[in-house]
Amino acid sequence: MPGPSRLLTALAAALGAAAVLASATSCSGSAGAAPAAHAPAPTATVTDGLDLRLPLADHLLTPQARRDLDRAARKLVDQCMRRFGFALADDPVLADSGPATPARMRYGVTSAQQARTTGYHAAPADPGRPATPAATPGPRNTDPGYLLVLRGNGTAGTDGGTPAPHGSRTVPPGGCTGEMTKELSGRAAFLGDPPLVREIDAKGFTESQRTPAVQEAFRGWSACMLASGFHYGTPLDAAADPAFAGENPGRDERRTAEADVACKQRSNVVGIWFAAEVDRQHALMAGHEDELRTVGIQLQEQAARVDDTLNTAG
């Protein structure tokens, strides 16, 4: 299930600046271009969403790439801060959990085994995104000098603003977060998932749910769930139930997730939904071939920069 980018979340928590996640983002085109004709995606029977691959997959970071970017970003910011006599506070220990692939939990829980063991929670052995911190972070550093060095005097997370004096040194434009963004983003106007790709990804996901085939599949799923004593309109309603927001899955959550998976499999909800989203992504990508080709190259360059950062001593 797509949502706001989770990139650099650990760093953002340490910085106290959610703007780091946006960094220098700008969208070079609208995802509302007229769709080109393409053959409808076949509807396969899907019993687990683990290995599903959407058309946009090559233009989005993998879970491992997200973790690498988090580590590289923090390393660069910390190195910069130390030049000015500051250091980022240690992050709280994060549980290594989350979807192993981009599509793993996109349509809610789809694995019967996962439903039985962890319900709607990510399995501990299924790494991919930062989980709820396992420890409470320390107090945020509000020292003006620290914040100037961290963020500069422009927009946090960008290399905007002007050089600013701090002691005998000069703070780079955008502070240490801006320096990090410039170093890792390279020629691109984004860091992490490209804005155009995120737009298409979110729009295709939303539009797929409105197609007649998916709406019919949802009605069948909802009726199946009701027969088992559960009242939900769509699979996403079950996954987002506030009753399941605790740190660990309870018995009721696991029972609900098991019924959820069984009802999905009974009417091939995931297969129908996936086929609809493939069609929507193809339609939304039409007319953006050159832009997508460019951001694909830029993502490869960013990945190389991240690797260089992680493999360089310091």
CSV table of C-alpha atoms in Angstrom, one decimal:
chain,number,residue,atom,x,y,z
A,1,MET,CA,0.0,0.0,0.0
A,2,PRO,CA,1.6,3.2,-1.1
A,3,GLY,CA,1.7,6.3,1.1
A,4,PRO,CA,4.1,9.1,2.0
A,5,SER,CA,7.7,8.1,1.3
A,6,ARG,CA,9.4,6.3,4.2
A,7,LEU,CA,12.9,7.2,3.0
A,8,LEU,CA,15.2,8.7,5.5
A,9,THR,CA,12.7,8.3,8.3
A,10,ALA,CA,15.3,7.4,10.8
A,11,LEU,CA,17.4,10.4,9.9
A,12,ALA,CA,14.4,12.6,9.8
A,13,ALA,CA,13.5,11.6,13.4
A,14,ALA,CA,17.0,12.4,14.5
A,15,LEU,CA,16.9,15.8,12.7
A,16,GLY,CA,13.4,16.7,13.8
A,17,ALA,CA,12.8,17.8,10.2
A,18,ALA,CA,10.3,16.0,8.1
A,19,ALA,CA,11.3,18.2,5.2
A,20,VAL,CA,14.4,16.1,4.8
A,21,LEU,CA,12.2,13.4,3.2
A,22,ALA,CA,11.0,15.8,0.5
A,23,SER,CA,14.6,17.2,-0.1
A,24,ALA,CA,14.9,18.8,-3.4
A,25,THR,CA,11.8,17.4,-5.1
A,26,SER,CA,10.2,18.8,-8.2
A,27,CYS,CA,7.8,17.0,-10.6
A,28,SER,CA,8.8,17.4,-14.3
A,29,GLY,CA,5.4,16.3,-15.6
A,30,SER,CA,1.8,15.5,-14.8
A,31,ALA,CA,0.7,11.9,-14.4
A,32,GLY,CA,-2.6,12.8,-15.9
A,33,ALA,CA,-1.5,12.3,-19.5
A,34,ALA,CA,-3.9,10.7,-22.0
A,35,PRO,CA,-3.5,6.9,-21.8
A,36,ALA,CA,-2.0,5.1,-24.8
A,37,ALA,CA,-3.6,1.9,-26.1
A,38,HIS,CA,-2.2,-1.3,-24.5
A,39,ALA,CA,-3.3,-4.8,-24.1
A,40,PRO,CA,-5.2,-5.4,-20.8
A,41,ALA,CA,-3.2,-7.3,-18.2
A,42,PRO,CA,-4.1,-10.9,-17.8
A,43,THR,CA,-5.8,-11.9,-14.6
A,44,ALA,CA,-3.7,-14.6,-13.0
A,45,THR,CA,-4.6,-16.5,-9.8
A,46,VAL,CA,-2.6,-15.0,-7.0
A,47,THR,CA,-2.3,-16.6,-3.6
A,48,ASP,CA,0.6,-14.5,-2.2
A,49,GLY,CA,1.6,-11.0,-3.3
A,50,LEU,CA,5.3,-11.5,-2.4
A,51,ASP,CA,6.6,-11.7,-6.0
A,52,LEU,CA,4.2,-9.5,-7.8
A,53,ARG,CA,6.0,-6.9,-10.0
A,54,LEU,CA,4.2,-3.7,-11.2
A,55,PRO,CA,5.4,-1.8,-14.3
A,56,LEU,CA,6.8,1.0,-12.2
A,57,ALA,CA,9.0,-1.3,-10.2
A,58,ASP,CA,12.2,-0.4,-12.0
A,59,HIS,CA,11.6,3.3,-11.1
A,60,LEU,CA,11.1,2.8,-7.4
A,61,LEU,CA,13.6,2.0,-4.7
A,62,THR,CA,13.7,-1.5,-3.4
A,63,PRO,CA,13.4,-2.0,0.4
A,64,GLN,CA,17.1,-2.7,0.6
A,65,ALA,CA,17.9,0.4,-1.4
A,66,ARG,CA,15.8,2.4,1.0
A,67,ARG,CA,17.8,1.1,3.9
A,68,ASP,CA,21.1,1.8,2.2
A,69,LEU,CA,20.0,5.4,1.4
A,70,ASP,CA,19.0,5.9,5.1
A,71,ARG,CA,22.4,4.7,6.2
A,72,ALA,CA,24.3,6.8,3.6
A,73,ALA,CA,22.3,9.9,4.4
A,74,ARG,CA,22.9,9.7,8.1
A,75,LYS,CA,26.6,9.0,7.6
A,76,LEU,CA,27.1,12.1,5.4
A,77,VAL,CA,25.1,14.4,7.8
A,78,ASP,CA,27.0,13.1,10.8
A,79,GLN,CA,30.4,13.6,9.1
A,80,CYS,CA,29.4,17.2,8.2
A,81,MET,CA,28.1,17.9,11.7
A,82,ARG,CA,31.3,16.7,13.3
A,83,ARG,CA,33.3,19.3,11.3
A,84,PHE,CA,31.5,21.9,13.3
A,85,GLY,CA,31.8,20.1,16.6
A,86,PHE,CA,28.4,18.5,16.7
A,87,ALA,CA,27.1,15.0,16.3
A,88,LEU,CA,23.8,13.5,15.6
A,89,ALA,CA,22.3,11.6,18.6
A,90,ASP,CA,22.2,7.9,18.2
A,91,ASP,CA,18.9,6.6,16.7
A,92,PRO,CA,16.8,4.3,18.9
A,93,VAL,CA,17.1,0.7,18.0
A,94,LEU,CA,14.6,-0.1,15.2
A,95,ALA,CA,13.1,-3.5,14.7
A,96,ASP,CA,14.1,-4.9,11.3
A,97,SER,CA,10.7,-5.5,9.9
A,98,GLY,CA,8.6,-4.5,7.0
A,99,PRO,CA,7.6,-5.9,3.5
A,100,ALA,CA,10.5,-7.7,1.8
A,101,THR,CA,9.3,-6.6,-1.6
A,102,PRO,CA,7.3,-3.5,-2.7
A,103,ALA,CA,4.2,-5.5,-3.4
A,104,ARG,CA,4.3,-7.7,-0.3
A,105,MET,CA,1.7,-5.8,1.7
A,106,ARG,CA,0.4,-3.6,-1.1
A,107,TYR,CA,-3.0,-5.3,-1.1
A,108,GLY,CA,-3.0,-6.0,2.6
A,109,VAL,CA,-2.0,-9.4,4.0
A,110,THR,CA,-1.9,-12.0,1.3
A,111,SER,CA,0.1,-14.8,2.9
A,112,ALA,CA,-1.8,-17.4,5.0
A,113,GLN,CA,1.4,-18.1,7.0
A,114,GLN,CA,1.9,-14.4,7.8
A,115,ALA,CA,-1.8,-14.1,8.8
A,116,ARG,CA,-1.4,-17.0,11.2
A,117,THR,CA,1.8,-15.7,12.8
A,118,THR,CA,1.9,-11.9,12.6
A,119,GLY,CA,-1.5,-10.8,11.4
A,120,TYR,CA,-1.3,-7.4,9.7
A,121,HIS,CA,2.1,-6.7,11.3
A,122,ALA,CA,5.2,-7.1,9.3
A,123,ALA,CA,7.1,-10.3,10.1
A,124,PRO,CA,10.4,-9.8,11.9
A,125,ALA,CA,12.2,-11.8,9.2
A,126,ASP,CA,10.6,-9.7,6.4
A,127,PRO,CA,12.8,-6.6,6.5
A,128,GLY,CA,12.1,-3.5,4.4
A,129,ARG,CA,11.1,-0.4,6.3
A,130,PRO,CA,11.8,1.1,9.7
A,131,ALA,CA,9.4,-0.1,12.3
A,132,THR,CA,8.2,1.6,15.4
A,133,PRO,CA,11.2,2.7,17.5
A,134,ALA,CA,12.0,0.2,20.2
A,135,ALA,CA,13.4,2.9,22.4
A,136,THR,CA,12.3,6.5,23.1
A,137,PRO,CA,14.7,9.0,21.4
A,138,GLY,CA,16.4,11.5,23.5
A,139,PRO,CA,15.4,15.2,23.7
A,140,ARG,CA,15.7,17.1,20.5
A,141,ASN,CA,18.6,19.5,20.2
A,142,THR,CA,17.2,23.0,19.9
A,143,ASP,CA,20.5,24.8,20.2
A,144,PRO,CA,20.4,27.6,17.5
A,145,GLY,CA,24.0,26.8,16.4
A,146,TYR,CA,23.2,23.1,16.1
A,147,LEU,CA,20.1,23.8,14.0
A,148,LEU,CA,21.9,26.3,11.8
A,149,VAL,CA,24.6,23.7,11.0
A,150,LEU,CA,22.0,21.0,10.5
A,151,ARG,CA,19.6,22.9,8.3
A,152,GLY,CA,21.3,26.1,7.1
A,153,ASN,CA,19.3,29.3,6.6
A,154,GLY,CA,17.3,28.1,3.7
A,155,THR,CA,14.7,25.3,3.3
A,156,ALA,CA,15.6,22.3,5.4
A,157,GLY,CA,16.9,19.3,3.3
A,158,THR,CA,17.8,21.4,0.3
A,159,ASP,CA,21.0,23.3,-0.7
A,160,GLY,CA,19.0,26.5,-0.9
A,161,GLY,CA,19.9,29.5,1.3
A,162,THR,CA,23.3,31.2,1.5
A,163,PRO,CA,26.5,30.2,3.2
A,164,ALA,CA,26.4,31.2,6.9
A,165,PRO,CA,29.2,31.8,9.4
A,166,HIS,CA,29.5,29.6,12.4
A,167,GLY,CA,32.6,30.2,14.5
A,168,SER,CA,35.6,30.0,12.3
A,169,ARG,CA,33.8,27.9,9.7
A,170,THR,CA,31.1,28.5,7.0
A,171,VAL,CA,27.9,26.5,7.0
A,172,PRO,CA,27.1,25.2,3.5
A,173,PRO,CA,23.9,26.3,1.9
A,174,GLY,CA,21.1,24.2,3.4
A,175,GLY,CA,23.3,23.1,6.2
A,176,CYS,CA,24.6,19.5,6.5
A,177,THR,CA,21.3,18.1,5.3
A,178,GLY,CA,21.6,20.2,2.2
A,179,GLU,CA,25.1,19.1,1.7
A,180,MET,CA,24.0,15.5,2.0
A,181,THR,CA,21.1,15.9,-0.4
A,182,LYS,CA,23.4,17.5,-3.0
A,183,GLU,CA,26.0,14.8,-2.6
A,184,LEU,CA,23.6,11.9,-3.0
A,185,SER,CA,21.1,13.3,-5.5
A,186,GLY,CA,23.7,14.2,-8.0
A,187,ARG,CA,22.2,15.7,-11.2
A,188,ALA,CA,18.7,14.7,-10.1
A,189,ALA,CA,16.2,17.2,-8.6
A,190,PHE,CA,15.0,14.4,-6.2
A,191,LEU,CA,16.4,12.1,-3.6
A,192,GLY,CA,15.0,8.6,-3.4
A,193,ASP,CA,11.8,7.8,-5.3
A,194,PRO,CA,11.2,10.3,-8.1
A,195,PRO,CA,8.2,12.6,-7.6
A,196,LEU,CA,6.6,11.7,-11.0
A,197,VAL,CA,6.9,8.0,-10.2
A,198,ARG,CA,5.4,8.5,-6.7
A,199,GLU,CA,2.5,10.4,-8.3
A,200,ILE,CA,1.8,7.7,-10.9
A,201,ASP,CA,2.2,5.0,-8.2
A,202,ALA,CA,-0.3,6.6,-5.8
A,203,LYS,CA,-2.8,7.5,-8.6
A,204,GLY,CA,-2.7,4.1,-10.2
A,205,PHE,CA,-3.3,2.4,-6.8
A,206,THR,CA,-6.3,4.6,-6.1
A,207,GLU,CA,-7.8,4.3,-9.6
A,208,SER,CA,-7.4,0.6,-9.6
A,209,GLN,CA,-9.8,0.3,-6.7
A,210,ARG,CA,-12.5,2.1,-8.6
A,211,THR,CA,-12.5,-0.2,-11.6
A,212,PRO,CA,-15.7,-2.3,-11.9
A,213,ALA,CA,-13.8,-5.6,-11.7
A,214,VAL,CA,-12.1,-4.6,-8.4
A,215,GLN,CA,-15.3,-3.2,-6.9
A,216,GLU,CA,-17.0,-6.5,-7.6
A,217,ALA,CA,-14.1,-8.4,-6.1
A,218,PHE,CA,-14.3,-6.2,-3.0
A,219,ARG,CA,-18.0,-6.8,-2.6
A,220,GLY,CA,-17.4,-10.6,-2.8
A,221,TRP,CA,-14.6,-10.3,-0.3
A,222,SER,CA,-16.8,-8.2,2.1
A,223,ALA,CA,-19.6,-10.7,1.9
A,224,CYS,CA,-17.2,-13.5,2.6
A,225,MET,CA,-15.8,-11.7,5.6
A,226,LEU,CA,-19.3,-10.9,6.9
A,227,ALA,CA,-20.1,-14.6,6.8
A,228,SER,CA,-17.1,-15.2,9.1
A,229,GLY,CA,-18.3,-12.5,11.5
A,230,PHE,CA,-16.1,-9.6,10.3
A,231,HIS,CA,-17.5,-6.3,9.1
A,232,TYR,CA,-15.2,-4.5,6.6
A,233,GLY,CA,-16.0,-2.9,3.2
A,234,THR,CA,-12.6,-3.4,1.6
A,235,PRO,CA,-9.3,-5.3,2.4
A,236,LEU,CA,-7.7,-2.0,3.2
A,237,ASP,CA,-10.3,-1.3,5.9
A,238,ALA,CA,-9.3,-4.5,7.7
A,239,ALA,CA,-5.6,-3.7,7.4
A,240,ALA,CA,-6.1,-0.2,8.8
A,241,ASP,CA,-8.3,-1.2,11.7
A,242,PRO,CA,-7.2,0.8,14.8
A,243,ALA,CA,-7.8,-2.2,16.9
A,244,PHE,CA,-4.7,-3.8,15.3
A,245,ALA,CA,-2.3,-0.8,15.9
A,246,GLY,CA,-0.6,-2.3,18.9
A,247,GLU,CA,3.0,-3.3,19.0
A,248,ASN,CA,2.3,-7.0,18.7
A,249,PRO,CA,-0.5,-8.9,16.9
A,250,GLY,CA,-3.2,-10.3,19.2
A,251,ARG,CA,-5.4,-13.3,18.7
A,252,ASP,CA,-8.3,-11.3,17.2
A,253,GLU,CA,-6.0,-9.7,14.7
A,254,ARG,CA,-4.6,-13.0,13.6
A,255,ARG,CA,-8.1,-14.5,13.2
A,256,THR,CA,-9.2,-11.5,11.2
A,257,ALA,CA,-6.1,-11.7,8.9
A,258,GLU,CA,-6.6,-15.5,8.4
A,259,ALA,CA,-10.2,-14.8,7.3
A,260,ASP,CA,-9.0,-11.9,5.1
A,261,VAL,CA,-6.5,-14.1,3.2
A,262,ALA,CA,-9.1,-16.9,2.8
A,263,CYS,CA,-11.7,-14.6,1.4
A,264,LYS,CA,-9.1,-13.0,-0.9
A,265,GLN,CA,-8.1,-16.4,-2.3
A,266,ARG,CA,-11.7,-17.5,-2.7
A,267,SER,CA,-12.5,-14.9,-5.3
A,268,ASN,CA,-8.9,-14.1,-6.5
A,269,VAL,CA,-9.1,-10.5,-5.1
A,270,VAL,CA,-5.4,-9.9,-5.4
A,271,GLY,CA,-5.1,-11.3,-8.9
A,272,ILE,CA,-8.0,-9.1,-10.1
A,273,TRP,CA,-6.7,-6.0,-8.2
A,274,PHE,CA,-3.1,-6.5,-9.5
A,275,ALA,CA,-4.3,-6.8,-13.1
A,276,ALA,CA,-6.3,-3.6,-12.7
A,277,GLU,CA,-3.3,-1.7,-11.3
A,278,VAL,CA,-1.0,-2.9,-14.0
A,279,ASP,CA,-3.5,-1.5,-16.6
A,280,ARG,CA,-3.7,1.8,-14.7
A,281,GLN,CA,0.0,2.2,-14.4
A,282,HIS,CA,0.5,1.5,-18.1
A,283,ALA,CA,-2.1,4.2,-18.9
A,284,LEU,CA,-0.6,6.7,-16.5
A,285,MET,CA,3.0,6.1,-17.8
A,286,ALA,CA,2.0,6.7,-21.4
A,287,GLY,CA,3.4,10.0,-22.6
A,288,HIS,CA,6.1,10.0,-19.9
A,289,GLU,CA,8.5,7.6,-21.5
A,290,ASP,CA,11.4,10.1,-21.9
A,291,GLU,CA,11.0,11.4,-18.3
A,292,LEU,CA,10.9,7.8,-16.9
A,293,ARG,CA,13.9,6.9,-18.9
A,294,THR,CA,15.8,9.9,-17.5
A,295,VAL,CA,14.8,9.2,-13.8
A,296,GLY,CA,15.8,5.6,-14.3
A,297,ILE,CA,19.3,6.6,-15.2
A,298,GLN,CA,19.4,9.1,-12.3
A,299,LEU,CA,18.3,6.4,-9.9
A,300,GLN,CA,21.2,4.3,-11.0
A,301,GLU,CA,23.6,7.2,-10.5
A,302,GLN,CA,22.2,7.8,-7.0
A,303,ALA,CA,22.6,4.1,-6.2
A,304,ALA,CA,26.2,4.3,-7.2
A,305,ARG,CA,26.7,7.4,-5.0
A,306,VAL,CA,25.1,5.6,-2.0
A,307,ASP,CA,27.3,2.6,-2.5
A,308,ASP,CA,30.4,4.8,-2.7
A,309,THR,CA,29.4,6.6,0.5
A,310,LEU,CA,28.8,3.4,2.4
A,311,ASN,CA,32.0,1.8,1.1
A,312,THR,CA,34.2,4.8,1.9
A,313,ALA,CA,35.9,4.9,5.3
A,314,GLY,CA,34.9,7.6,7.7
